[in-house]
mmCIF file of C-alpha atoms in Angstrom:
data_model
loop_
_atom_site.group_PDB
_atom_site.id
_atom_site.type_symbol
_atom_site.label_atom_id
_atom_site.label_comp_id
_atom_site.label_asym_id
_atom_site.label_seq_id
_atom_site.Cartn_x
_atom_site.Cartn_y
_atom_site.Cartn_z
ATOM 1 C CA UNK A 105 67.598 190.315 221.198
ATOM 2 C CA UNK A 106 67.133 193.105 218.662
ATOM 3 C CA UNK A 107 70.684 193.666 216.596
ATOM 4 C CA UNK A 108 71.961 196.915 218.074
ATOM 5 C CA UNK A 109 72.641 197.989 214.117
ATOM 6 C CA UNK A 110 69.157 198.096 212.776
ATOM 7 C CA UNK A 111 68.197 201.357 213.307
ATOM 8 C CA UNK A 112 64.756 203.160 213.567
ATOM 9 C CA UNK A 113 64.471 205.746 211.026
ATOM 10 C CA UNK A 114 61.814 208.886 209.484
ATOM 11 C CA UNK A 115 62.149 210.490 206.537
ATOM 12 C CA UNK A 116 59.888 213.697 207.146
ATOM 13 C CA UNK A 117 59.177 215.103 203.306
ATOM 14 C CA UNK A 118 57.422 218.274 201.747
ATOM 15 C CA UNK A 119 56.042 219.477 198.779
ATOM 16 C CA UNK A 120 55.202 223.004 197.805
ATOM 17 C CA UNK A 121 54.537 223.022 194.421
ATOM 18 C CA UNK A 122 52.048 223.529 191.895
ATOM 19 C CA UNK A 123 50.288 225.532 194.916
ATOM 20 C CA UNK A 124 50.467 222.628 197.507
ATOM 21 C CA UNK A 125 52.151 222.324 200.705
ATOM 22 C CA UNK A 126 51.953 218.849 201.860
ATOM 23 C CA UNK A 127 54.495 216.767 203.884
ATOM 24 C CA UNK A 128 54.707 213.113 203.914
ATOM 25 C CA UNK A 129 56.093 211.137 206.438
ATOM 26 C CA UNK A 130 57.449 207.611 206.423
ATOM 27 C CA UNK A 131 58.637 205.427 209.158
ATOM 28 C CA UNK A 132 60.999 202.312 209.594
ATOM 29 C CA UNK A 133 60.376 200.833 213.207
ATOM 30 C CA UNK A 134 60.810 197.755 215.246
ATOM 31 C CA UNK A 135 57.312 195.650 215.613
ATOM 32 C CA UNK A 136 57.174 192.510 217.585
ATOM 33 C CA UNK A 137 60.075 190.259 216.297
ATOM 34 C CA UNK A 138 60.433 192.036 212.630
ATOM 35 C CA UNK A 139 60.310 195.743 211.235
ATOM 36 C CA UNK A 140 57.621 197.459 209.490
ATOM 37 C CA UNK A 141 57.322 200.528 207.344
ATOM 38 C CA UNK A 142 53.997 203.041 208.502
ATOM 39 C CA UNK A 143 53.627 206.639 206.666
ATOM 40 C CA UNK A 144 51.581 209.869 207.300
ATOM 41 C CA UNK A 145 50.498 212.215 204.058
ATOM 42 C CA UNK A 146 48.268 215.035 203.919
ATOM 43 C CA UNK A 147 48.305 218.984 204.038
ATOM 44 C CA UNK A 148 51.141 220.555 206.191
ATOM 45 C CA UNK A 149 50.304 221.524 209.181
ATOM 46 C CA UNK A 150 46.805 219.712 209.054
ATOM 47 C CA UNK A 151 45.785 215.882 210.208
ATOM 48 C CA UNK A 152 47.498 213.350 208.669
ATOM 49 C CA UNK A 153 45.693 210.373 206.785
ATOM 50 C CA UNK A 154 48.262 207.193 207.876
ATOM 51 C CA UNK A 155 49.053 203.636 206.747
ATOM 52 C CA UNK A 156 51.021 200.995 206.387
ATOM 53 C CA UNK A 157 53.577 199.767 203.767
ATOM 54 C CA UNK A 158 53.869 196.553 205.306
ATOM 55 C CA UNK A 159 50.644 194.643 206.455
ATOM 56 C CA UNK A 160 52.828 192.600 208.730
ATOM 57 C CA UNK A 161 56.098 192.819 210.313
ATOM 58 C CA UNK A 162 59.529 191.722 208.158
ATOM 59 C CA UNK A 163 62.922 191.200 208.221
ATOM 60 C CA UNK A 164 65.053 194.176 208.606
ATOM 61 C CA UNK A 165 66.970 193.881 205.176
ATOM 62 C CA UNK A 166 63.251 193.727 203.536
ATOM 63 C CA UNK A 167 61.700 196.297 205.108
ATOM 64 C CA UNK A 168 64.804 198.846 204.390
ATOM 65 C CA UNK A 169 64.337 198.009 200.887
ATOM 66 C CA UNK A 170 60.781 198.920 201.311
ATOM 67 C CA UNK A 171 61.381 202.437 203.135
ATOM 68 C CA UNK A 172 63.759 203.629 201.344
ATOM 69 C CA UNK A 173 61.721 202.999 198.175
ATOM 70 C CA UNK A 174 59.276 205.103 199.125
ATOM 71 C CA UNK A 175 61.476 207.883 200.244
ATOM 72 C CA UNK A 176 63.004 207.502 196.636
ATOM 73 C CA UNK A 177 59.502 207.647 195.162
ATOM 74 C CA UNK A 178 58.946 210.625 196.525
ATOM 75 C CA UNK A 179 61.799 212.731 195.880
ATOM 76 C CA UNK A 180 61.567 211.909 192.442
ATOM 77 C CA UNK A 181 58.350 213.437 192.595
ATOM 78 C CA UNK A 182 59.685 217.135 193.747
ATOM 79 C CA UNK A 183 59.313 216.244 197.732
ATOM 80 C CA UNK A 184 62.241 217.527 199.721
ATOM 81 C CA UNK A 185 63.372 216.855 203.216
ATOM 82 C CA UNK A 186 63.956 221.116 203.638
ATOM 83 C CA UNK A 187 60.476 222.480 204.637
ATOM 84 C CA UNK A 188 61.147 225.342 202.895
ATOM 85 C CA UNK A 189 60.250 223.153 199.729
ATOM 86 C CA UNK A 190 63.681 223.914 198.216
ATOM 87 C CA UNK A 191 65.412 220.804 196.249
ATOM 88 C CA UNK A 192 67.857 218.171 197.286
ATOM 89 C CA UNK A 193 70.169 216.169 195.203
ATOM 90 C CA UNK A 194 69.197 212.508 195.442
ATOM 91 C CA UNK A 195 71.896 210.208 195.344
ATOM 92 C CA UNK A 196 72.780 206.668 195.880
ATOM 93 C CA UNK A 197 75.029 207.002 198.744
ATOM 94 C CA UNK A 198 72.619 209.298 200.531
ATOM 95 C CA UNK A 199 73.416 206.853 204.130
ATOM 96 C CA UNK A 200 76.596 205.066 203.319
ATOM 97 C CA UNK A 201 79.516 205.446 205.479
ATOM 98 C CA UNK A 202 82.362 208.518 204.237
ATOM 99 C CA UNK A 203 84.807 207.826 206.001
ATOM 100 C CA UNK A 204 84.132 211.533 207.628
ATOM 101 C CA UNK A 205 83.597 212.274 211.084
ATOM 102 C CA UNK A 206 82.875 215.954 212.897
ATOM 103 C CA UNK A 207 85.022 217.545 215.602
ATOM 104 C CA UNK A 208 81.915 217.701 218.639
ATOM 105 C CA UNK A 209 82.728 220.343 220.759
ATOM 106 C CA UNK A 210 82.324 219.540 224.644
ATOM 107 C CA UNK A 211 79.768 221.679 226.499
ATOM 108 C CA UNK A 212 81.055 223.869 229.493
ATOM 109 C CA UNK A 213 79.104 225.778 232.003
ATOM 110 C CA UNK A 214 78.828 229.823 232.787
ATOM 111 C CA UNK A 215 81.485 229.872 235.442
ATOM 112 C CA UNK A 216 84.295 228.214 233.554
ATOM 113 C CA UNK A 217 83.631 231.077 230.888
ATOM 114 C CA UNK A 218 86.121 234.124 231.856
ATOM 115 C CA UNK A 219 89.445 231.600 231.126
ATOM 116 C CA UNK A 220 88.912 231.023 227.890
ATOM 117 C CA UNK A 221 87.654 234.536 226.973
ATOM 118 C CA UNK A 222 90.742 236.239 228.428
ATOM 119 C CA UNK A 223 93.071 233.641 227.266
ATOM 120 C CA UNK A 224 94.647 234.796 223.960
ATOM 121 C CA UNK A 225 95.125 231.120 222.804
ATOM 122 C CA UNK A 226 91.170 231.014 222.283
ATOM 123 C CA UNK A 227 89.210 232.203 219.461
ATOM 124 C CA UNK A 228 85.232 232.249 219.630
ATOM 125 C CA UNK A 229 82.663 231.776 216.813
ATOM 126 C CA UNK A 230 78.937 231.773 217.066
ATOM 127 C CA UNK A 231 77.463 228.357 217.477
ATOM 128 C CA UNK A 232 75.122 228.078 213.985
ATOM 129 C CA UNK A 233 71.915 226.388 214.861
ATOM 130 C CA UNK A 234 71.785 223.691 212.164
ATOM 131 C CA UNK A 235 72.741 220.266 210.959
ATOM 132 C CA UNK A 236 76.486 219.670 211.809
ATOM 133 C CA UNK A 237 77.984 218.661 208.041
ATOM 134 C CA UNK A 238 81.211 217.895 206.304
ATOM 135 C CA UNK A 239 81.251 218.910 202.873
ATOM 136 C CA UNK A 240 83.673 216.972 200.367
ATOM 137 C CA UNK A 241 84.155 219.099 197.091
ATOM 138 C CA UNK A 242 85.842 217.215 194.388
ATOM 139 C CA UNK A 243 86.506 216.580 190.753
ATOM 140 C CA UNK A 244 83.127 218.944 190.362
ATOM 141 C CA UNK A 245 81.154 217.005 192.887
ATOM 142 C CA UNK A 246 79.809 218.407 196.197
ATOM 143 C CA UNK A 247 79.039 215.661 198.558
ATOM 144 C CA UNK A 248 77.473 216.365 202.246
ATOM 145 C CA UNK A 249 77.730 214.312 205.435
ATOM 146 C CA UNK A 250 76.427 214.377 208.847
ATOM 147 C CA UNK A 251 77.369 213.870 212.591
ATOM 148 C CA UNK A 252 77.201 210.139 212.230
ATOM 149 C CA UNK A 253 79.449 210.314 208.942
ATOM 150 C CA UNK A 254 77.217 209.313 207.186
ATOM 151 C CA UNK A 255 76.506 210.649 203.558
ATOM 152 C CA UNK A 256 73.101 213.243 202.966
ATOM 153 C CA UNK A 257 71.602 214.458 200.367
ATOM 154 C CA UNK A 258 72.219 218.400 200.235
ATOM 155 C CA UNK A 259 70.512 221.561 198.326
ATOM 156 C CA UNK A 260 71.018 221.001 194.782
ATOM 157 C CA UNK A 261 72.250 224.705 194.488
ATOM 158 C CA UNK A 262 75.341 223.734 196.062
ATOM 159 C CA UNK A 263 75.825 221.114 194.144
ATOM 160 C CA UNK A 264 75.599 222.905 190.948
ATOM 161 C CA UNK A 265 78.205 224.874 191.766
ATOM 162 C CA UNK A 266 80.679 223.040 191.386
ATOM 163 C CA UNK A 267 81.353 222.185 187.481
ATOM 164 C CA UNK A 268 83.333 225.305 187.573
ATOM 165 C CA UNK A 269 86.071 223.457 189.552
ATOM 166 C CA UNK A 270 85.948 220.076 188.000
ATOM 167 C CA UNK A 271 89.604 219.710 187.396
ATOM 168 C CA UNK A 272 90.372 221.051 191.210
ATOM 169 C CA UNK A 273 91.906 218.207 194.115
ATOM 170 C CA UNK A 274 89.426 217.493 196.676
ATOM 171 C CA UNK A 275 88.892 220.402 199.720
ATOM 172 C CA UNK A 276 87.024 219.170 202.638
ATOM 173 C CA UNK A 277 85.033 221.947 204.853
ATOM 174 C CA UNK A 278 83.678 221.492 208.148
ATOM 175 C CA UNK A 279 80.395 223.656 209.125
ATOM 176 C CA UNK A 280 76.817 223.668 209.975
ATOM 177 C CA UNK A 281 73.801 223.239 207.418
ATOM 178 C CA UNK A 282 71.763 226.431 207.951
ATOM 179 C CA UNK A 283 68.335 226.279 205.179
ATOM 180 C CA UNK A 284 70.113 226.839 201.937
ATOM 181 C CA UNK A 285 72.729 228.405 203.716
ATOM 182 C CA UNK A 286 76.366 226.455 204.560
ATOM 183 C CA UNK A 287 77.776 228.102 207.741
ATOM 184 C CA UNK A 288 81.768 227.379 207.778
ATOM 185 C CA UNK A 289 84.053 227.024 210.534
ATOM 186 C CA UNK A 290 87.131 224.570 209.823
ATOM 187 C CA UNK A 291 89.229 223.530 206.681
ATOM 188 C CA UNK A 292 90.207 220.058 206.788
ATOM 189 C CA UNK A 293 91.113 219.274 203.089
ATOM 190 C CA UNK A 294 92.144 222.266 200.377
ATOM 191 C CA UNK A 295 92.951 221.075 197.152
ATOM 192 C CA UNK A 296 94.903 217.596 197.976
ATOM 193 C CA UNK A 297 96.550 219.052 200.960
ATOM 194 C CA UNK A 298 95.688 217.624 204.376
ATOM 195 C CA UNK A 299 95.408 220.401 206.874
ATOM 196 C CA UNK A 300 94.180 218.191 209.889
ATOM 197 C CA UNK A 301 97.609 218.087 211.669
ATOM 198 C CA UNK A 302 98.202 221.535 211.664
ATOM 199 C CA UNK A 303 96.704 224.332 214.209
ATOM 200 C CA UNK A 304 93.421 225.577 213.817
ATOM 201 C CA UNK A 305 94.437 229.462 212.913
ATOM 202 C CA UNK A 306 96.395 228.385 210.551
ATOM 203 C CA UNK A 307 93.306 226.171 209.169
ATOM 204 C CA UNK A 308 90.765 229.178 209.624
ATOM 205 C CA UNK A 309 93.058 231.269 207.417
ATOM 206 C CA UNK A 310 92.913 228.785 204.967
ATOM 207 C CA UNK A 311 89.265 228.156 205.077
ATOM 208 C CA UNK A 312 88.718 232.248 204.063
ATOM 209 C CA UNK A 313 90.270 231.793 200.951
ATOM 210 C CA UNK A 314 88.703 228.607 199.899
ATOM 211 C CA UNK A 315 85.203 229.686 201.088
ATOM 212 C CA UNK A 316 85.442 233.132 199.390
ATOM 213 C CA UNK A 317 84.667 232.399 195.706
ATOM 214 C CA UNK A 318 81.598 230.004 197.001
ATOM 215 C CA UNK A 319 78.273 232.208 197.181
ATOM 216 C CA UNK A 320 76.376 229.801 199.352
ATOM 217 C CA UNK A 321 79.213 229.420 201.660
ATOM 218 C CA UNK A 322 79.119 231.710 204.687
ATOM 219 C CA UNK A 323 82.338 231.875 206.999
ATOM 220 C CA UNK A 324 81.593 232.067 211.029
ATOM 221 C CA UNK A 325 83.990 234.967 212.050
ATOM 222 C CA UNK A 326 86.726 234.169 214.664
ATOM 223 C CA UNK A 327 87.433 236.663 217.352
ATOM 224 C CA UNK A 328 90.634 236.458 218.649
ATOM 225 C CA UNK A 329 90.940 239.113 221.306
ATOM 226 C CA UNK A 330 89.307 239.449 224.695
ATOM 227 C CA UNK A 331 87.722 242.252 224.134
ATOM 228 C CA UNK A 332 86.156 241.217 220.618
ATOM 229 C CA UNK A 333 85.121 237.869 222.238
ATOM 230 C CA UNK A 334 83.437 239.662 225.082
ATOM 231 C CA UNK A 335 81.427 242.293 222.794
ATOM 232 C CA UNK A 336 80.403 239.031 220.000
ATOM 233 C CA UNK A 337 79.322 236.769 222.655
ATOM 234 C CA UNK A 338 77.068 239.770 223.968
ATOM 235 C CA UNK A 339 76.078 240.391 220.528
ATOM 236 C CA UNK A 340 75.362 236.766 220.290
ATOM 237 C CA UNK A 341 73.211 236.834 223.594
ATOM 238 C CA UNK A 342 70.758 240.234 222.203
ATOM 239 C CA UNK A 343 70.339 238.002 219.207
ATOM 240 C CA UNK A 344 68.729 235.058 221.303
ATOM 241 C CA UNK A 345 71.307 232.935 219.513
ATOM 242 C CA UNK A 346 71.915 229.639 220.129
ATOM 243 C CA UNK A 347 75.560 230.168 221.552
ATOM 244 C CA UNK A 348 78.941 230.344 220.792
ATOM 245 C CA UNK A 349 81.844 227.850 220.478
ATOM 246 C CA UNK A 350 85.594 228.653 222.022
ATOM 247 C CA UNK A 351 88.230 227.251 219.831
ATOM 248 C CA UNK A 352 92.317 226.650 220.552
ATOM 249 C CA UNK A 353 94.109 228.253 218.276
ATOM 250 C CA UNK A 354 97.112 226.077 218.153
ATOM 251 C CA UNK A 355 94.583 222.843 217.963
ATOM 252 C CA UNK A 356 94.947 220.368 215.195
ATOM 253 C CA UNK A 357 91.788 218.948 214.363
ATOM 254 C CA UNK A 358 90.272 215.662 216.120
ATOM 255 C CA UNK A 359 87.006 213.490 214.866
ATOM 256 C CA UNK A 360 84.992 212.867 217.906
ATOM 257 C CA UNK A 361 84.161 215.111 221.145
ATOM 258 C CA UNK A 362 87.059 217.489 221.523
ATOM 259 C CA UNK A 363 88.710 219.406 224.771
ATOM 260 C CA UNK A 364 90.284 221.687 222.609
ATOM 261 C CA UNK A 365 86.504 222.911 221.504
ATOM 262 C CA UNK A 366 84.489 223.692 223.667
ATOM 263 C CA UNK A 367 80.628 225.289 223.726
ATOM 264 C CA UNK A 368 78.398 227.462 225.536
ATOM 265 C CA UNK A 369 74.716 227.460 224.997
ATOM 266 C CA UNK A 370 72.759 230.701 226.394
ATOM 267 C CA UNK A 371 69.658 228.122 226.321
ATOM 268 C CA UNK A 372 70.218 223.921 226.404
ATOM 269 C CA UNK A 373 68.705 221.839 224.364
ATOM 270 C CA UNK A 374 68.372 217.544 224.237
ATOM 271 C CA UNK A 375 67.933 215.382 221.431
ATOM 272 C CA UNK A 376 64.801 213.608 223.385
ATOM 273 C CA UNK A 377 62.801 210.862 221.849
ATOM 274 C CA UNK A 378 58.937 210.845 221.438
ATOM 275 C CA UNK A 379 56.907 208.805 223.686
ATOM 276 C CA UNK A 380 53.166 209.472 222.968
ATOM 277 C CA UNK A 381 51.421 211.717 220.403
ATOM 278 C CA UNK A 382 49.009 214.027 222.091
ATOM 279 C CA UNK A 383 45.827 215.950 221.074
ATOM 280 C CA UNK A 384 46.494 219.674 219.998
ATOM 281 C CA UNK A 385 49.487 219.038 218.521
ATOM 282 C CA UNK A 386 52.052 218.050 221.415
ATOM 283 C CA UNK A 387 54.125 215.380 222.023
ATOM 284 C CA UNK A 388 55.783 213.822 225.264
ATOM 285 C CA UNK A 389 59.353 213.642 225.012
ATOM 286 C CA UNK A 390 61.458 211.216 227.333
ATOM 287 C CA UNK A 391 65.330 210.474 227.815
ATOM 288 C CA UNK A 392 67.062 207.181 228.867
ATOM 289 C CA UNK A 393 68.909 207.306 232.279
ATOM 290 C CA UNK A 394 71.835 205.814 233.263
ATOM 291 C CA UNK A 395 70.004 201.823 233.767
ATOM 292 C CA UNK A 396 68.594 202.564 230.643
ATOM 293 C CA UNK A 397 64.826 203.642 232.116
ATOM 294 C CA UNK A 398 63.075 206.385 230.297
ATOM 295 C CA UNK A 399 62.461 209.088 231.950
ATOM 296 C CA UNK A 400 59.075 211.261 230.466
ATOM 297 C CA UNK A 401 60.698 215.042 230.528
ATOM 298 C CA UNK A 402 57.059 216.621 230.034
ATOM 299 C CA UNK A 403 55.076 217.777 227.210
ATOM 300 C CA UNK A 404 56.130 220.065 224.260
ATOM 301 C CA UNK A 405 53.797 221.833 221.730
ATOM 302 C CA UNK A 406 54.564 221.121 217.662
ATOM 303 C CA UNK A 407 54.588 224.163 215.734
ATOM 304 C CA UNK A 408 51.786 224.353 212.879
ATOM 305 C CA UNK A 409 54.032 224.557 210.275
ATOM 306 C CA UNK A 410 56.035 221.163 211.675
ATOM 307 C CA UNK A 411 54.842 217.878 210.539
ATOM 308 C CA UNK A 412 53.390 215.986 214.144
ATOM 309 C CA UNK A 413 56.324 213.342 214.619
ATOM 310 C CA UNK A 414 55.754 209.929 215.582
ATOM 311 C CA UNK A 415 56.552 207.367 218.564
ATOM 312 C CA UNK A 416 59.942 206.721 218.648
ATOM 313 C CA UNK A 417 61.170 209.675 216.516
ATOM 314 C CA UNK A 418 64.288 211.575 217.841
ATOM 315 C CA UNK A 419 63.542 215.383 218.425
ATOM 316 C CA UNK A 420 65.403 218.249 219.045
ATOM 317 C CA UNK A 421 63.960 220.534 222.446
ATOM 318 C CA UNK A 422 65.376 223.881 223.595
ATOM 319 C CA UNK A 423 64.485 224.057 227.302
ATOM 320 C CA UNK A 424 65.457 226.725 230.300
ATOM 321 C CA UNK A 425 65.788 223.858 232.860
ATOM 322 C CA UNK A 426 64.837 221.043 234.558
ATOM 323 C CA UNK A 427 63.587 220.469 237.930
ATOM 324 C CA UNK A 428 65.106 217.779 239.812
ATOM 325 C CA UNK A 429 63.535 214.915 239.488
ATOM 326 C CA UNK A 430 60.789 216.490 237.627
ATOM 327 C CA UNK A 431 59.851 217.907 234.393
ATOM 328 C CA UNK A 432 61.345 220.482 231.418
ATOM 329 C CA UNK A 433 60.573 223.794 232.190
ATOM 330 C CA UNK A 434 59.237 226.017 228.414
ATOM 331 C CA UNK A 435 60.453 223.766 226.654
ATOM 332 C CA UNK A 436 60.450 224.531 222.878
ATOM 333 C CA UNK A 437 60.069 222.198 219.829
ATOM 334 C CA UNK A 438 63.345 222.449 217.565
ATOM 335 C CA UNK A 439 62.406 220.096 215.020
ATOM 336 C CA UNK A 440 63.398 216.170 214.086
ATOM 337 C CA UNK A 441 67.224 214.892 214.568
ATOM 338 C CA UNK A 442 67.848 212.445 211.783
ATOM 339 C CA UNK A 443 71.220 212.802 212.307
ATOM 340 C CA UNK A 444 71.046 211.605 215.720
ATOM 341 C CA UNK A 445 70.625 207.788 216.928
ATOM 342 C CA UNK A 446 68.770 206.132 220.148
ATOM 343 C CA UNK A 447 72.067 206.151 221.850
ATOM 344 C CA UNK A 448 72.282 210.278 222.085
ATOM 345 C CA UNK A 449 68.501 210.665 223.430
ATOM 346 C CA UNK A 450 70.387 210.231 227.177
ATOM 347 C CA UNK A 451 69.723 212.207 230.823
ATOM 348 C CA UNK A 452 73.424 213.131 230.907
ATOM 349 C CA UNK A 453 72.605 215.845 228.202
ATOM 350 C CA UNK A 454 70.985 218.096 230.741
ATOM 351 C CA UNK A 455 72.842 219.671 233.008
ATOM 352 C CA UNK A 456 71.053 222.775 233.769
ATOM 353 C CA UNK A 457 69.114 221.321 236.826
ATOM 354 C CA UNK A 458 66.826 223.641 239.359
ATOM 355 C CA UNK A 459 65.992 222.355 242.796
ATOM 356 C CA UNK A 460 62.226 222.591 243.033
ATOM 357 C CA UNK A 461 62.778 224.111 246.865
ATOM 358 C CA UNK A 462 65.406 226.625 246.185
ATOM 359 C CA UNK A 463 62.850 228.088 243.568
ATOM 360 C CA UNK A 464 60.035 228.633 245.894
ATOM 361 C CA UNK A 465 62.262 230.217 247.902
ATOM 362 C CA UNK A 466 63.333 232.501 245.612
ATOM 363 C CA UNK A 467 59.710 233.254 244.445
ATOM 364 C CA UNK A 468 58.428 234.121 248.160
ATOM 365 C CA UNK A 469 61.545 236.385 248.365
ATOM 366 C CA UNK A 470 60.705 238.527 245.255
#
């Protein structure tokens, strides 16, 4: 039985220098008994030429080494992981453990909506559509982490910025990676002081001032009355943004998924694993069920501009619901999820479920 720790990963890379664009792709995945290590290169957006690092399958521990060699390779060579082409720091502890793990907000549905905007113990902020990230800012070193708590490598623009501070205690900040852009929401850390025990107001306050001397730091505004939540989540809506997240105000903060923060999405979206690479650029796109069958949710088409993932790589689809038993209905490609594992690519995530029947219905009656 495969060891439940050795994890399938894909670094997806770009280049857009010297009047290239190219992306290069590389792959660590299970093969018979071992692991192997398969890549893509070519021009973005084009075919891929594809091959193998490993002309049979290995040990885990060796064919790590061998993956992340080549990602290493290539970032020393200008690719990034932002397809933008902008440039990442590349450090050593890019997907060691931090120690650091994100608040997850717990998803509610339409109906349950009105009690938290009327309640004045609720504050709303829009729900950034981006990589969730921890940053840890410290003796003049910005590191970044993601969902899993793991450490990333992040925009070397932040990173410069902070020699100014090297002498400052470490601040922790909790928000969502955006592009270049680092979309704030919570404070758990300013300069040596530990700010997880106390309420989340009182944290959000805090984060203002910290955030306001960093130029690539972007605070999420918090509405507090029913009125302003009403009028931003509307806002929010026109937009065709992603959603918004309710927070209590009196909430200290809590790793892991959270009752005291809770989401709204005007559209869902599931982290969905890829089952088959089809012609003109599509991909099928399955989720485990509750025995642990997969379940194939349909067909989605890959932008031009997105690099054509490959079996087994964890995606990101927006959808406006699924038929029971059946199918995602437009479903739209979001992108990889790095940050995500096997585990998360799970039926339970959709919720928004149309009965086939009732729909016909409503069709012959308009």
């Amino acid at each position: 039985m495969a060891n439940t720790e050795h994890l399938q990963q894909s670094s997806f890379l770009y280049f857009t220098g010297q009047g290239s664009d190219k992306v290069y792709q590389v792959h660590l995945r299970q093969k018979d008994d071992g692991w192997v290590v398969d890549y893509g290169n070519g021009r973005r957006g084009g075919t891929l030429a594809t091959g193998t690092k490993t002309s049979s399958p290995l040990a885990y521990e060796a064919a790590l080494k061998i993956y992340e060699k080549v990602v290493k390779e290539k970032t020393s060579k200008g690719y990034t992981p932002d397809q933008s082409g902008a440039l990442y720091t590349s450090t050593e502890l890019a997907g060691r453990v931090s120690g650091e793990l994100p608040q997850l907000p717990t998803l509610i549905a339409e109906e349950q909506l009105a009690r938290y905007l009327d309640d004045p113990g609720w504050g709303l902020q829009e729900k950034a559509d981006g990589e969730n990230r921890i940053l840890l800012i410290e003796g003049g070193t910005v590191r970044g982490t993601n969902r899993r708590g793991l450490f990333v490598d992040i925009p070397q623009a932040w990173a410069g910025t902070a020699d100014a501070n090297a002498d400052a205690a470490r601040t922790v900040i909790a928000g969502e990676h955006v592009g270049d852009a680092f979309l704030a929401f919570d404070l758990l850390e300013m300069a040596g002081q530990d700010l997880r025990g106390a309420p989340f107001i009182e944290r959000f306050t805090y984060l203002q001032k910290a955030a306001s001397t960093v130029p690539w730091i972007t605070v999420l505004a918090l509405e507090l009355s029913a009125e302003g939540k009403r009028r931003r989540a509307a806002e929010l809506l026109a937009a065709h943004s992603e959603g918004y997240v309710l927070k209590a105000l009196d909430a200290p903060f809590a790793a892991g998924r959270s009752s005291a923060s809770l989401k709204f999405k005007f559209n869902q979206s599931a982290t969905c694993e890829v089952l088959r690479v089809n012609a003109q650029r599509s991909v099928a796109v399955g989720l485990r069920d509750e025995a642990g069958a997969m379940i194939d949710l349909g067909n989605v088409t890959v932008p031009p501009g997105e690099a054509l993932p490959a079996v087994g790589t964890l995606v990101e689809v927006r959808y406006l619901y699924r038929y029971a038993g059946g199918k995602f209905e437009q479903p739209v490609y979001k992108g990889q999820r790095p940050d995500m594992t096997p585990a998360d690519a799970v039926l339970s995530q959709v919720t928004r479920i149309k009965d086939r029947s009732a729909a016909l219905e409503e069709d012959g009656e308009a």
